[in-house]
CSV table of C-alpha atoms in Angstrom, one decimal:
chain,number,residue,atom,x,y,z
A,1,UNK,CA,12.5,-6.6,7.6
A,2,UNK,CA,12.5,-3.4,9.6
A,3,UNK,CA,9.3,-2.6,11.5
A,4,UNK,CA,7.7,0.0,13.8
A,5,UNK,CA,7.7,-1.1,17.4
A,6,UNK,CA,5.5,0.2,20.3
A,7,UNK,CA,5.7,-0.1,24.0
A,8,UNK,CA,3.9,-1.0,26.1
A,9,UNK,CA,1.4,-3.3,24.4
A,10,UNK,CA,-1.2,-2.6,27.0
A,11,UNK,CA,-1.4,0.3,29.5
A,12,UNK,CA,-4.0,0.6,32.2
A,13,UNK,CA,-4.2,3.9,34.0
A,14,UNK,CA,-6.5,5.9,36.3
A,15,UNK,CA,-8.5,8.8,35.0
A,16,UNK,CA,-6.5,12.0,35.4
A,17,UNK,CA,-3.1,10.3,35.2
A,18,UNK,CA,-0.5,11.1,32.6
A,19,UNK,CA,0.6,8.4,30.2
A,20,UNK,CA,3.4,8.2,27.7
A,21,UNK,CA,3.2,5.9,24.8
A,22,UNK,CA,6.4,5.0,23.1
A,23,UNK,CA,7.3,4.2,19.5
A,24,UNK,CA,10.4,3.4,17.6
A,25,UNK,CA,9.9,4.2,13.9
A,26,UNK,CA,11.7,2.5,11.1
A,27,UNK,CA,15.2,3.9,11.2
A,28,UNK,CA,15.5,5.7,7.8
A,29,UNK,CA,12.0,7.1,7.9
A,30,UNK,CA,11.4,10.8,8.4
A,31,UNK,CA,7.7,11.2,8.9
A,32,UNK,CA,6.0,10.0,12.0
A,33,UNK,CA,2.3,9.7,12.9
A,34,UNK,CA,-0.1,8.8,15.7
A,35,UNK,CA,-3.5,7.4,15.1
A,36,UNK,CA,-6.1,6.0,17.4
A,37,UNK,CA,-8.9,3.4,17.1
A,38,UNK,CA,-11.7,3.3,19.6
A,39,UNK,CA,-12.9,-0.3,20.0
A,40,UNK,CA,-14.9,-1.4,17.0
A,41,UNK,CA,-14.5,1.9,15.2
A,42,UNK,CA,-12.4,3.2,12.4
A,43,UNK,CA,-8.8,4.4,12.7
A,44,UNK,CA,-8.5,8.1,13.2
A,45,UNK,CA,-5.6,10.4,12.6
A,46,UNK,CA,-4.2,12.3,15.5
A,47,UNK,CA,-0.9,14.0,14.5
A,48,UNK,CA,2.0,13.9,12.0
A,49,UNK,CA,5.5,15.0,12.9
A,50,UNK,CA,8.4,15.9,10.6
A,51,UNK,CA,11.8,17.6,11.2
A,52,UNK,CA,11.1,17.9,14.9
A,53,UNK,CA,7.8,19.7,14.7
A,54,UNK,CA,4.1,18.9,14.2
A,55,UNK,CA,3.2,18.9,10.6
A,56,UNK,CA,-0.5,18.5,11.0
A,57,UNK,CA,-2.9,17.7,13.8
A,58,UNK,CA,-6.6,16.7,14.1
A,59,UNK,CA,-9.3,18.2,16.2
A,60,UNK,CA,-8.9,15.3,18.6
A,61,UNK,CA,-5.3,16.3,19.3
A,62,UNK,CA,-6.1,19.0,21.8
A,63,UNK,CA,-3.9,20.6,24.6
A,64,UNK,CA,-4.0,17.3,26.6
A,65,UNK,CA,-1.9,15.7,23.9
A,66,UNK,CA,1.8,16.3,23.0
A,67,UNK,CA,4.4,14.5,20.9
A,68,UNK,CA,8.1,14.4,21.2
A,69,UNK,CA,11.1,12.9,19.6
A,70,UNK,CA,13.4,12.9,22.6
A,71,UNK,CA,16.3,11.2,20.8
A,72,UNK,CA,17.3,9.8,17.4
A,73,UNK,CA,15.1,6.7,17.7
A,74,UNK,CA,12.0,7.2,19.9
A,75,UNK,CA,8.8,9.0,19.2
A,76,UNK,CA,6.4,9.5,22.1
A,77,UNK,CA,2.8,10.5,22.6
A,78,UNK,CA,1.9,12.0,26.0
A,79,UNK,CA,-1.6,12.4,27.3
A,80,UNK,CA,-1.4,14.8,30.2
A,81,UNK,CA,-4.6,14.0,32.1
A,82,UNK,CA,-6.4,11.0,30.8
A,83,UNK,CA,-10.1,10.7,30.4
A,84,UNK,CA,-12.4,7.7,30.1
A,85,UNK,CA,-12.9,8.5,26.4
A,86,UNK,CA,-9.1,8.3,25.7
A,87,UNK,CA,-9.5,4.5,26.0
A,88,UNK,CA,-8.5,3.2,22.6
A,89,UNK,CA,-5.8,1.4,20.6
A,90,UNK,CA,-3.0,3.9,19.7
A,91,UNK,CA,-1.0,3.2,16.6
A,92,UNK,CA,2.3,4.8,15.7
A,93,UNK,CA,3.3,4.9,12.0
A,94,UNK,CA,6.2,6.0,10.0
A,95,UNK,CA,7.0,6.7,6.4
A,96,UNK,CA,10.0,7.7,4.3
A,97,UNK,CA,10.0,11.1,2.6
A,98,UNK,CA,11.1,10.4,-0.9
A,99,UNK,CA,11.5,13.5,-3.1
A,100,UNK,CA,8.5,15.1,-1.6
A,101,UNK,CA,6.1,12.3,-2.5
A,102,UNK,CA,3.7,10.9,0.0
A,103,UNK,CA,4.8,7.4,0.7
A,104,UNK,CA,3.3,4.4,2.5
A,105,UNK,CA,2.8,4.6,6.2
A,106,UNK,CA,3.9,1.5,8.1
A,107,UNK,CA,2.1,0.9,11.4
A,108,UNK,CA,3.3,-0.5,14.7
A,109,UNK,CA,1.4,-3.2,16.6
A,110,UNK,CA,-0.4,-0.6,18.7
A,111,UNK,CA,-0.7,0.2,22.4
A,112,UNK,CA,-4.1,-0.6,24.0
A,113,UNK,CA,-4.8,2.2,26.5
A,114,UNK,CA,-7.4,1.5,29.1
A,115,UNK,CA,-8.5,4.4,31.4
A,116,UNK,CA,-10.4,3.4,34.5
B,1,UNK,CA,-14.3,17.2,2.1
B,2,UNK,CA,-12.4,14.0,2.1
B,3,UNK,CA,-14.3,10.9,3.0
B,4,UNK,CA,-14.0,7.1,2.6
B,5,UNK,CA,-17.1,4.9,2.7
B,6,UNK,CA,-17.0,1.2,3.1
B,7,UNK,CA,-20.7,0.3,3.0
B,8,UNK,CA,-20.3,-3.4,3.9
B,9,UNK,CA,-19.9,-3.7,7.6
B,10,UNK,CA,-19.6,-7.4,7.7
B,11,UNK,CA,-19.2,-10.1,5.1
B,12,UNK,CA,-19.3,-13.8,5.7
B,13,UNK,CA,-18.2,-16.3,3.1
B,14,UNK,CA,-17.3,-20.0,2.9
B,15,UNK,CA,-13.7,-20.9,2.1
B,16,UNK,CA,-12.8,-20.9,-1.6
B,17,UNK,CA,-15.5,-18.3,-2.4
B,18,UNK,CA,-14.5,-15.1,-4.1
B,19,UNK,CA,-15.3,-11.9,-2.2
B,20,UNK,CA,-15.2,-8.2,-3.1
B,21,UNK,CA,-14.9,-5.5,-0.6
B,22,UNK,CA,-16.2,-2.1,-1.8
B,23,UNK,CA,-14.6,1.3,-1.2
B,24,UNK,CA,-15.9,4.6,-2.3
B,25,UNK,CA,-14.0,7.8,-1.7
B,26,UNK,CA,-14.6,11.6,-1.9
B,27,UNK,CA,-11.9,14.2,-2.5
B,28,UNK,CA,-11.6,17.5,-4.2
B,29,UNK,CA,-8.0,16.9,-5.1
B,30,UNK,CA,-6.9,15.7,-8.4
B,31,UNK,CA,-3.8,14.0,-7.0
B,32,UNK,CA,-4.2,11.5,-4.1
B,33,UNK,CA,-3.3,8.1,-2.9
B,34,UNK,CA,-5.5,5.2,-2.0
B,35,UNK,CA,-4.6,2.3,0.3
B,36,UNK,CA,-5.9,-0.9,1.7
B,37,UNK,CA,-4.8,-2.2,5.1
B,38,UNK,CA,-5.7,-5.5,6.8
B,39,UNK,CA,-6.3,-5.8,10.5
B,40,UNK,CA,-6.2,-9.4,11.6
B,41,UNK,CA,-7.7,-10.5,15.0
B,42,UNK,CA,-4.3,-9.8,16.6
B,43,UNK,CA,-4.9,-6.1,16.0
B,44,UNK,CA,-2.0,-4.8,14.0
B,45,UNK,CA,-2.5,-2.9,10.7
B,46,UNK,CA,-0.9,-4.6,7.7
B,47,UNK,CA,-0.3,-2.6,4.5
B,48,UNK,CA,-1.6,-4.3,1.4
B,49,UNK,CA,-1.5,-1.8,-1.4
B,50,UNK,CA,-1.0,1.8,-2.4
B,51,UNK,CA,-2.3,3.3,-5.6
B,52,UNK,CA,-1.9,6.9,-6.9
B,53,UNK,CA,-4.6,8.7,-8.6
B,54,UNK,CA,-2.8,8.8,-12.0
B,55,UNK,CA,-2.6,5.0,-12.2
B,56,UNK,CA,-5.9,3.4,-13.0
B,57,UNK,CA,-4.5,0.0,-13.9
B,58,UNK,CA,-5.9,-2.9,-12.0
B,59,UNK,CA,-3.4,-4.7,-9.9
B,60,UNK,CA,-3.1,-8.4,-9.0
B,61,UNK,CA,-1.0,-9.9,-6.3
B,62,UNK,CA,-1.6,-13.6,-5.8
B,63,UNK,CA,-5.2,-14.1,-4.7
B,64,UNK,CA,-5.7,-10.4,-4.2
B,65,UNK,CA,-6.7,-7.9,-6.9
B,66,UNK,CA,-7.7,-4.3,-6.9
B,67,UNK,CA,-10.0,-2.4,-9.2
B,68,UNK,CA,-9.6,1.4,-9.3
B,69,UNK,CA,-12.1,3.5,-11.2
B,70,UNK,CA,-11.9,7.2,-11.0
B,71,UNK,CA,-15.1,7.7,-12.8
B,72,UNK,CA,-17.0,6.1,-9.9
B,73,UNK,CA,-14.5,7.1,-7.2
B,74,UNK,CA,-14.1,3.5,-6.2
B,75,UNK,CA,-11.2,1.3,-5.2
B,76,UNK,CA,-12.5,-2.2,-4.7
B,77,UNK,CA,-10.6,-5.2,-3.4
B,78,UNK,CA,-11.3,-8.8,-4.4
B,79,UNK,CA,-10.0,-11.9,-2.7
B,80,UNK,CA,-10.1,-14.9,-5.0
B,81,UNK,CA,-10.5,-18.4,-3.5
B,82,UNK,CA,-10.7,-17.0,0.1
B,83,UNK,CA,-9.1,-18.8,3.0
B,84,UNK,CA,-9.7,-18.8,6.7
B,85,UNK,CA,-6.5,-16.8,7.2
B,86,UNK,CA,-8.1,-14.0,5.2
B,87,UNK,CA,-10.5,-13.4,8.1
B,88,UNK,CA,-9.8,-9.8,9.3
B,89,UNK,CA,-11.1,-6.3,9.2
B,90,UNK,CA,-10.1,-4.6,6.0
B,91,UNK,CA,-9.7,-0.8,5.8
B,92,UNK,CA,-9.6,1.4,2.8
B,93,UNK,CA,-7.8,4.7,3.2
B,94,UNK,CA,-7.3,8.0,1.3
B,95,UNK,CA,-4.3,10.4,1.5
B,96,UNK,CA,-4.8,13.7,-0.3
B,97,UNK,CA,-1.3,15.1,-0.2
B,98,UNK,CA,0.9,13.9,-3.0
B,99,UNK,CA,3.8,16.1,-3.9
B,100,UNK,CA,4.0,17.3,-0.4
B,101,UNK,CA,4.8,16.3,3.1
B,102,UNK,CA,3.4,13.0,4.5
B,103,UNK,CA,-0.3,13.2,4.3
B,104,UNK,CA,-2.7,11.9,6.9
B,105,UNK,CA,-4.7,8.8,6.1
B,106,UNK,CA,-8.4,9.1,6.2
B,107,UNK,CA,-9.8,5.6,6.9
B,108,UNK,CA,-13.1,4.1,6.1
B,109,UNK,CA,-15.2,2.3,8.7
B,110,UNK,CA,-13.7,-1.1,7.8
B,111,UNK,CA,-15.3,-4.3,6.5
B,112,UNK,CA,-15.1,-7.3,8.7
B,113,UNK,CA,-14.6,-10.4,6.6
B,114,UNK,CA,-15.2,-13.8,8.1
B,115,UNK,CA,-14.2,-16.8,6.1
B,116,UNK,CA,-15.7,-20.1,7.3
B,117,UNK,CA,-14.1,-23.5,6.6
């Protein structure tokens, strides 16, 4: 069964460094998302992406964040200058886009980002 | 404003007990989707069910069942004859967009279920 994959599973970085989190969505899906989950808290929406542009973004998704689909398979989240509070699990998700109806989002296993 | 509330932070049961996880949502839209996801100790988010706002029929899948009541804005999840493998955090989520592009999911705080042998 097709699934969303994410790399790396765990990333440790120093405050102020740039990180890129990578995701490979399910191949026939058209909508892509990033969410984050600070340890012990709920899952929060960051951004959605469709047709090579951002569809919606949350207040969390400020200028330090960017997303890109550099080729036909990868979807990346870049954090330009990491802060301690960026430490979290980051989930990528994808969904099909069937006749304009919101469909189920399938999540990857997550990347745990630790900022020291 | 859209909001999902899972008032039960933690529930502990003994194997074979039935357990119900509560979910209450707020939305101004008349069309929306509701979801349940499971997050086992390994950390991934596993999709369990999707229900649209026009379909209030209860659903059963094996030991899992869901009760959707628009009148009380609730979408509760029952596990019958719980097993140790059911131990996980369970999230209820709301998506307001329907006949539109992929809507963001608004998650509740999650309920941590612990099933003891």
